[in-house]
Amino acid sequence: MNKIIFGGGFDPIHLGHINMAQLASRHFDADVIFVPSPISIWKEESAPIKDKVEMIKLSIEGDKRFSIDLFEVNSGKNHNYSIDTIKYFKNKYPTDQLFYLVGGDQVNEFHRWKDALELSKLAKVIYMARPDYDLSKENIEKFNMLKVPGRMVDVSASEIRSFQSLKIDEKVMKYIEDNELYYIKKIKSYLGDVRYNHSKGVANLAFAIAKKHRIRNKDLYYVSGFLHDIGKESRSLMDIMNKHFKKYLDLPSFSFHQFVGSYIAKADFAIRNRSILKAIEFHATGNEKMDKMGRVIYAADKIDPNRDYDSQYMIDAMMEDIDGGFKLILSENKKFLEENRKNIDNRLTKSCFNYYLN
């Protein structure tokens, strides 16, 4: 039987890891054993090992060819050499063909590894190449490395930890949220409990709407939803407005947090996606010509299930049709504001109502 040993920090495990494992498993007709390392080099950004293990389990459940082995975690060492890990599996599965799966960056550094030649004789070293990434032909030939064919999903664990993208299994996303790992801790440092719970509700609703309509990059809707009110409680709100958004100082003060939120998302969370930033920037007032993400975030903010009114019929409308649901919510919001004598006489809100409702 063939077995692929796949070690790493998995901090967190993401769709790129799963893609590599699936392609390698199919090509070499092998089971894949995930072997998490106990200590991450990321220190403060890292998740506890017990959480990393649970996230791996969530990502691989349901695939009979995937399993997890805690040899390195239980070794009692902060750092484990790959040669020791391979010897452990060679002893555990003496009659099986072992493969050792590595990434392109590891291919180029492989000659520096402890007992690299012996390792390559105990297990066939297999690798996946990133697009436009130059690999060491010398190492590939010297250690008889084999390429895993297929297209690699380009995912960055650091971008996940910093909340720039979330190419992770939905169950892992929920686990991170429930256990307040990575970016959740940072978000909570900006928001009080009530505002945080609202933002969480908007994030999950926006994600559900995007998923229902099979929108590509639905994870970014979750990011946008979670950050939409990130400027709401900023102590620097007026300083940021005066320095960066003078052209909007004529608007009602309730709108200021949307501009400050966009600024914080870019400055503090390194968000560069234009749709995310624009969705945050106009989620309270609305605006004309909003893109799909902008309309979804505007709507999700107004119909968050955590609000103190029944919004289910509007949620259902968004699930049925984004354009129609958005117009319904816009109309209902306009009626609510007028009935409660709220000021809607500002240029952004007026342009939004005129563009979509007239």
Short mmCIF file of C-alpha atoms in Angstrom, two decimals:
data_model
loop_
_atom_site.label_atom_id
_atom_site.label_comp_id
_atom_site.label_asym_id
_atom_site.label_seq_id
_atom_site.Cartn_x
_atom_site.Cartn_y
_atom_site.Cartn_z
CA MET A 1 0.00 0.00 0.00
CA ASN A 2 1.16 3.54 -0.74
CA LYS A 3 1.23 6.20 1.96
CA ILE A 4 1.98 9.92 1.59
CA ILE A 5 3.41 11.72 4.60
CA PHE A 6 2.35 15.37 4.58
CA GLY A 7 3.95 17.42 7.34
CA GLY A 8 3.70 21.10 8.14
CA GLY A 9 2.55 23.83 10.46
CA PHE A 10 -1.02 23.82 9.10
CA ASP A 11 -1.55 27.17 10.79
CA PRO A 12 -4.28 26.93 9.71
CA ILE A 13 -4.89 24.09 7.28
CA HIS A 14 -6.36 25.56 4.09
CA LEU A 15 -7.73 24.63 0.69
CA GLY A 16 -4.25 24.69 -0.82
CA HIS A 17 -3.16 21.90 1.53
CA ILE A 18 -6.25 19.85 0.76
CA ASN A 19 -5.81 20.38 -2.98
CA MET A 20 -2.19 19.17 -2.80
CA ALA A 21 -3.19 16.11 -0.79
CA GLN A 22 -6.03 15.21 -3.14
CA LEU A 23 -3.92 15.51 -6.28
CA ALA A 24 -1.05 13.52 -4.78
CA SER A 25 -3.42 10.85 -3.45
CA ARG A 26 -5.03 10.34 -6.85
CA HIS A 27 -1.80 10.37 -8.84
CA PHE A 28 0.11 7.94 -6.62
CA ASP A 29 -2.95 5.94 -5.51
CA ALA A 30 -2.02 6.55 -1.90
CA ASP A 31 -3.48 7.35 1.49
CA VAL A 32 -2.39 10.70 2.92
CA ILE A 33 -1.27 11.10 6.53
CA PHE A 34 -1.23 14.68 7.83
CA VAL A 35 1.54 15.22 10.39
CA PRO A 36 1.25 18.60 12.15
CA SER A 37 4.33 20.10 13.76
CA PRO A 38 3.92 21.08 17.43
CA ILE A 39 5.36 24.59 17.32
CA SER A 40 4.71 27.33 14.78
CA ILE A 41 7.26 29.98 13.84
CA TRP A 42 4.47 32.59 13.87
CA LYS A 43 4.36 32.77 17.70
CA GLU A 44 1.67 35.33 18.63
CA GLU A 45 -0.32 34.77 15.43
CA SER A 46 -0.29 31.01 15.85
CA ALA A 47 -3.17 28.89 17.09
CA PRO A 48 -2.62 26.39 19.94
CA ILE A 49 -1.68 22.94 18.68
CA LYS A 50 -4.94 21.41 19.94
CA ASP A 51 -6.87 23.83 17.75
CA LYS A 52 -4.67 23.19 14.72
CA VAL A 53 -5.28 19.47 15.15
CA GLU A 54 -9.04 19.97 15.41
CA MET A 55 -9.04 22.10 12.26
CA ILE A 56 -7.16 19.40 10.37
CA LYS A 57 -9.71 16.83 11.52
CA LEU A 58 -12.57 19.05 10.35
CA SER A 59 -10.93 19.57 6.94
CA ILE A 60 -10.28 15.90 6.23
CA GLU A 61 -13.38 14.29 7.73
CA GLY A 62 -15.35 12.35 5.16
CA ASP A 63 -12.30 11.47 3.04
CA LYS A 64 -11.40 7.85 3.79
CA ARG A 65 -7.93 8.26 2.29
CA PHE A 66 -6.97 11.06 4.70
CA SER A 67 -5.87 10.63 8.31
CA ILE A 68 -3.82 12.43 10.95
CA ASP A 69 -0.85 11.21 12.99
CA LEU A 70 0.39 13.12 16.05
CA PHE A 71 3.89 11.64 16.13
CA GLU A 72 5.62 15.04 16.07
CA VAL A 73 3.13 16.61 18.49
CA ASN A 74 3.64 13.78 20.98
CA SER A 75 7.41 13.60 20.53
CA GLY A 76 8.05 16.08 23.32
CA LYS A 77 10.27 18.12 21.00
CA ASN A 78 9.68 21.67 19.81
CA HIS A 79 11.41 20.85 16.55
CA ASN A 80 11.33 17.52 14.75
CA TYR A 81 13.64 16.53 11.92
CA SER A 82 11.87 15.07 8.90
CA ILE A 83 14.30 12.15 8.83
CA ASP A 84 13.08 11.09 12.30
CA THR A 85 9.47 11.37 11.19
CA ILE A 86 10.10 9.23 8.12
CA LYS A 87 11.96 6.61 10.18
CA TYR A 88 8.96 6.46 12.52
CA PHE A 89 6.59 5.78 9.62
CA LYS A 90 9.01 3.31 8.02
CA ASN A 91 8.99 1.36 11.24
CA LYS A 92 5.20 1.65 11.55
CA TYR A 93 4.53 0.60 7.95
CA PRO A 94 7.57 -1.54 6.98
CA THR A 95 6.00 -3.07 3.86
CA ASP A 96 4.36 0.10 2.48
CA GLN A 97 5.77 2.48 -0.11
CA LEU A 98 6.24 5.85 1.55
CA PHE A 99 6.08 9.24 -0.16
CA TYR A 100 7.02 12.56 1.41
CA LEU A 101 5.04 15.53 0.09
CA VAL A 102 6.74 18.94 0.03
CA GLY A 103 6.14 22.35 -1.49
CA GLY A 104 8.26 24.12 -4.09
CA ASP A 105 10.16 26.22 -1.54
CA GLN A 106 11.14 23.03 0.30
CA VAL A 107 12.44 21.51 -2.93
CA ASN A 108 14.98 24.30 -3.23
CA GLU A 109 16.16 23.94 0.38
CA PHE A 110 16.05 20.15 0.56
CA HIS A 111 19.82 19.69 0.27
CA ARG A 112 20.18 21.58 3.57
CA TRP A 113 17.90 19.17 5.45
CA LYS A 114 19.34 16.78 8.01
CA ASP A 115 20.22 13.44 6.35
CA ALA A 116 18.45 14.51 3.17
CA LEU A 117 19.90 11.70 1.04
CA GLU A 118 18.89 9.01 3.52
CA LEU A 119 15.40 10.50 3.73
CA SER A 120 15.04 10.38 -0.05
CA LYS A 121 15.93 6.67 0.00
CA LEU A 122 13.45 5.82 2.75
CA ALA A 123 10.60 7.72 1.06
CA LYS A 124 10.07 9.03 -2.45
CA VAL A 125 10.05 12.81 -2.24
CA ILE A 126 7.14 14.28 -4.21
CA TYR A 127 6.41 17.94 -4.79
CA MET A 128 3.97 20.41 -6.26
CA ALA A 129 5.23 23.45 -8.11
CA ARG A 130 3.74 26.91 -7.76
CA PRO A 131 3.11 28.85 -10.96
CA ASP A 132 6.11 30.96 -12.01
CA TYR A 133 8.28 29.49 -9.25
CA ASP A 134 11.77 28.36 -10.24
CA LEU A 135 12.74 24.99 -8.79
CA SER A 136 16.20 23.56 -8.19
CA LYS A 137 16.73 21.02 -10.97
CA GLU A 138 19.86 19.90 -9.16
CA ASN A 139 17.88 18.89 -6.05
CA ILE A 140 15.13 17.26 -8.10
CA GLU A 141 17.67 15.06 -9.87
CA LYS A 142 19.96 14.40 -6.90
CA PHE A 143 17.13 13.25 -4.63
CA ASN A 144 15.03 11.60 -7.36
CA MET A 145 12.04 13.81 -6.66
CA LEU A 146 8.74 13.22 -8.46
CA LYS A 147 6.33 15.94 -9.51
CA VAL A 148 2.65 15.81 -8.58
CA PRO A 149 0.81 16.84 -11.76
CA GLY A 150 -2.04 19.30 -11.58
CA ARG A 151 -2.78 22.92 -10.86
CA MET A 152 -1.84 24.13 -7.41
CA VAL A 153 -4.35 26.28 -5.54
CA ASP A 154 -2.39 29.35 -4.49
CA VAL A 155 -3.30 30.04 -0.87
CA SER A 156 -1.37 31.93 1.79
CA ALA A 157 -1.76 30.90 5.43
CA SER A 158 -0.44 34.31 6.49
CA GLU A 159 -3.23 36.02 4.52
CA ILE A 160 -5.75 33.81 6.30
CA ARG A 161 -4.31 34.64 9.72
CA SER A 162 -4.44 38.35 8.90
CA PHE A 163 -7.99 38.11 7.43
CA GLN A 164 -7.11 39.15 3.88
CA SER A 165 -8.66 35.99 2.46
CA LEU A 166 -10.27 32.83 3.80
CA LYS A 167 -9.53 29.94 1.46
CA ILE A 168 -10.43 27.42 4.14
CA ASP A 169 -13.10 24.82 4.72
CA GLU A 170 -16.35 26.30 6.02
CA LYS A 171 -16.12 24.14 9.13
CA VAL A 172 -12.66 25.56 9.82
CA MET A 173 -13.98 29.09 9.35
CA LYS A 174 -16.69 28.38 11.92
CA TYR A 175 -14.16 26.79 14.29
CA ILE A 176 -11.92 29.87 14.11
CA GLU A 177 -14.93 32.07 14.83
CA ASP A 178 -16.21 29.96 17.73
CA ASN A 179 -12.78 29.62 19.34
CA GLU A 180 -11.70 33.21 18.66
CA LEU A 181 -8.48 32.38 16.84
CA TYR A 182 -6.28 34.48 14.53
CA TYR A 183 -8.16 37.49 13.11
CA ILE A 184 -11.11 37.12 15.49
CA LYS A 185 -8.99 38.26 18.43
CA LYS A 186 -7.94 41.34 16.49
CA ILE A 187 -11.49 42.19 15.41
CA LYS A 188 -12.69 41.93 19.01
CA SER A 189 -10.07 44.46 20.07
CA TYR A 190 -11.88 47.07 17.93
CA LEU A 191 -15.47 46.27 18.91
CA GLY A 192 -17.57 45.86 22.03
CA ASP A 193 -19.64 42.73 22.51
CA VAL A 194 -22.86 44.09 20.99
CA ARG A 195 -21.14 45.49 17.91
CA TYR A 196 -19.03 42.35 17.54
CA ASN A 197 -22.08 40.08 17.62
CA HIS A 198 -23.79 42.25 15.02
CA SER A 199 -20.71 42.13 12.78
CA LYS A 200 -20.53 38.37 13.16
CA GLY A 201 -24.19 38.11 12.18
CA VAL A 202 -23.65 40.27 9.10
CA ALA A 203 -20.57 38.25 8.09
CA ASN A 204 -22.37 34.92 8.29
CA LEU A 205 -25.47 36.21 6.52
CA ALA A 206 -23.41 37.76 3.71
CA PHE A 207 -21.50 34.50 3.34
CA ALA A 208 -24.75 32.49 3.25
CA ILE A 209 -26.19 34.77 0.55
CA ALA A 210 -23.02 34.50 -1.53
CA LYS A 211 -22.96 30.73 -1.09
CA LYS A 212 -26.62 30.39 -2.06
CA HIS A 213 -25.96 32.26 -5.30
CA ARG A 214 -22.72 30.37 -5.96
CA ILE A 215 -20.66 33.53 -5.99
CA ARG A 216 -16.97 33.03 -6.50
CA ASN A 217 -14.79 34.17 -3.59
CA LYS A 218 -17.69 33.98 -1.16
CA ASP A 219 -15.13 34.09 1.64
CA LEU A 220 -14.53 37.75 0.83
CA TYR A 221 -18.19 38.50 1.58
CA TYR A 222 -17.56 37.10 5.06
CA VAL A 223 -14.48 39.31 5.45
CA SER A 224 -16.37 42.39 4.28
CA GLY A 225 -19.32 41.64 6.56
CA PHE A 226 -17.14 41.17 9.62
CA LEU A 227 -15.24 44.42 9.00
CA HIS A 228 -18.17 46.60 7.92
CA ASP A 229 -18.48 48.27 11.35
CA ILE A 230 -14.81 48.10 12.33
CA GLY A 231 -14.68 51.91 12.52
CA LYS A 232 -17.86 52.29 14.59
CA GLU A 233 -16.13 52.60 17.96
CA SER A 234 -12.85 54.13 16.83
CA ARG A 235 -11.49 56.81 19.16
CA SER A 236 -9.75 58.33 16.16
CA LEU A 237 -12.93 58.65 14.10
CA MET A 238 -12.90 62.44 13.70
CA ASP A 239 -9.13 62.59 13.24
CA ILE A 240 -9.37 60.09 10.39
CA MET A 241 -12.35 61.91 8.88
CA ASN A 242 -10.59 65.28 8.98
CA LYS A 243 -7.39 63.86 7.53
CA HIS A 244 -8.68 61.43 4.89
CA PHE A 245 -12.37 62.07 4.20
CA LYS A 246 -12.92 65.83 4.23
CA LYS A 247 -15.22 65.56 1.22
CA TYR A 248 -17.72 63.63 3.34
CA LEU A 249 -17.75 65.91 6.39
CA ASP A 250 -20.99 67.49 5.15
CA LEU A 251 -22.80 64.18 5.63
CA PRO A 252 -24.66 63.22 8.83
CA SER A 253 -22.32 61.97 11.55
CA PHE A 254 -23.95 58.50 11.57
CA SER A 255 -22.21 57.85 8.25
CA PHE A 256 -18.68 58.66 9.38
CA HIS A 257 -17.93 55.18 10.69
CA GLN A 258 -18.31 53.65 7.23
CA PHE A 259 -15.47 55.77 5.83
CA VAL A 260 -13.30 55.24 8.90
CA GLY A 261 -14.04 51.52 8.69
CA SER A 262 -12.78 51.39 5.13
CA TYR A 263 -9.62 53.21 6.22
CA ILE A 264 -9.02 50.83 9.16
CA ALA A 265 -9.64 47.78 6.96
CA LYS A 266 -6.92 48.98 4.60
CA ALA A 267 -4.46 50.43 7.11
CA ASP A 268 -4.75 47.92 9.97
CA PHE A 269 -5.95 44.73 8.25
CA ALA A 270 -4.03 45.21 4.98
CA ILE A 271 -7.19 44.74 2.92
CA ARG A 272 -6.53 45.66 -0.71
CA ASN A 273 -9.60 44.19 -2.39
CA ARG A 274 -11.52 47.13 -3.86
CA SER A 275 -14.95 45.50 -3.54
CA ILE A 276 -14.43 44.87 0.17
CA LEU A 277 -13.28 48.43 0.81
CA LYS A 278 -16.13 49.98 -1.19
CA ALA A 279 -18.72 47.73 0.46
CA ILE A 280 -17.55 48.94 3.88
CA GLU A 281 -17.33 52.55 2.72
CA PHE A 282 -20.99 52.80 1.69
CA HIS A 283 -22.78 50.16 3.79
CA ALA A 284 -24.65 52.69 5.95
CA THR A 285 -25.72 55.32 3.42
CA GLY A 286 -25.68 53.27 0.26
CA ASN A 287 -24.61 54.81 -3.03
CA GLU A 288 -25.39 54.60 -6.69
CA LYS A 289 -23.84 51.89 -8.86
CA MET A 290 -22.88 49.61 -5.95
CA ASP A 291 -21.37 46.30 -7.04
CA LYS A 292 -22.79 42.95 -5.95
CA MET A 293 -20.75 42.76 -2.76
CA GLY A 294 -21.72 46.31 -1.87
CA ARG A 295 -25.41 45.51 -2.24
CA VAL A 296 -25.12 42.28 -0.25
CA ILE A 297 -23.27 43.95 2.65
CA TYR A 298 -25.73 46.88 2.70
CA ALA A 299 -28.60 44.41 2.83
CA ALA A 300 -27.03 42.04 5.37
CA ASP A 301 -26.35 44.97 7.69
CA LYS A 302 -30.02 45.99 7.63
CA ILE A 303 -31.48 42.48 8.01
CA ASP A 304 -29.00 40.93 10.44
CA PRO A 305 -31.00 38.25 12.33
CA ASN A 306 -29.61 39.64 15.60
CA ARG A 307 -31.55 42.88 15.17
CA ASP A 308 -34.70 43.38 17.24
CA TYR A 309 -37.23 42.86 14.45
CA ASP A 310 -38.31 40.01 12.20
CA SER A 311 -36.29 40.30 9.00
CA GLN A 312 -36.82 36.75 7.74
CA TYR A 313 -38.96 37.75 4.75
CA MET A 314 -36.19 40.08 3.58
CA ILE A 315 -33.55 37.41 4.17
CA ASP A 316 -35.65 35.01 2.08
CA ALA A 317 -35.87 37.64 -0.66
CA MET A 318 -32.08 38.01 -0.76
CA MET A 319 -31.68 34.25 -0.90
CA GLU A 320 -34.10 34.12 -3.82
CA ASP A 321 -32.69 37.02 -5.86
CA ILE A 322 -30.00 39.51 -4.89
CA ASP A 323 -31.21 42.35 -7.11
CA GLY A 324 -34.86 41.98 -6.16
CA GLY A 325 -34.07 41.40 -2.50
CA PHE A 326 -31.81 44.44 -2.37
CA LYS A 327 -34.50 46.69 -3.83
CA LEU A 328 -37.04 45.34 -1.33
CA ILE A 329 -34.71 46.05 1.58
CA LEU A 330 -33.89 49.48 0.21
CA SER A 331 -37.59 50.28 -0.09
CA GLU A 332 -38.36 48.97 3.41
CA ASN A 333 -35.45 50.92 4.88
CA LYS A 334 -36.59 54.11 3.15
CA LYS A 335 -40.11 53.65 4.50
CA PHE A 336 -38.79 52.97 8.02
CA LEU A 337 -36.57 56.06 8.00
CA GLU A 338 -39.37 58.29 6.72
CA GLU A 339 -41.92 56.96 9.23
CA ASN A 340 -39.48 57.56 12.07
CA ARG A 341 -38.54 61.00 10.75
CA LYS A 342 -34.92 60.08 10.26
CA ASN A 343 -32.81 62.37 8.12
CA ILE A 344 -32.27 60.85 4.69
CA ASP A 345 -31.55 64.15 3.00
CA ASN A 346 -27.89 63.50 2.25
CA ARG A 347 -26.35 63.13 -1.18
CA LEU A 348 -25.26 59.51 -0.88
CA THR A 349 -28.54 58.12 0.45
CA LYS A 350 -30.54 60.19 -2.02
CA SER A 351 -28.41 59.01 -4.93
CA CYS A 352 -28.83 55.40 -3.76
CA PHE A 353 -32.63 55.63 -3.50
CA ASN A 354 -32.92 57.50 -6.79
CA TYR A 355 -30.68 55.09 -8.66
CA TYR A 356 -32.30 51.85 -7.49
CA LEU A 357 -35.89 52.78 -6.65
CA ASN A 358 -36.86 55.25 -9.38
#
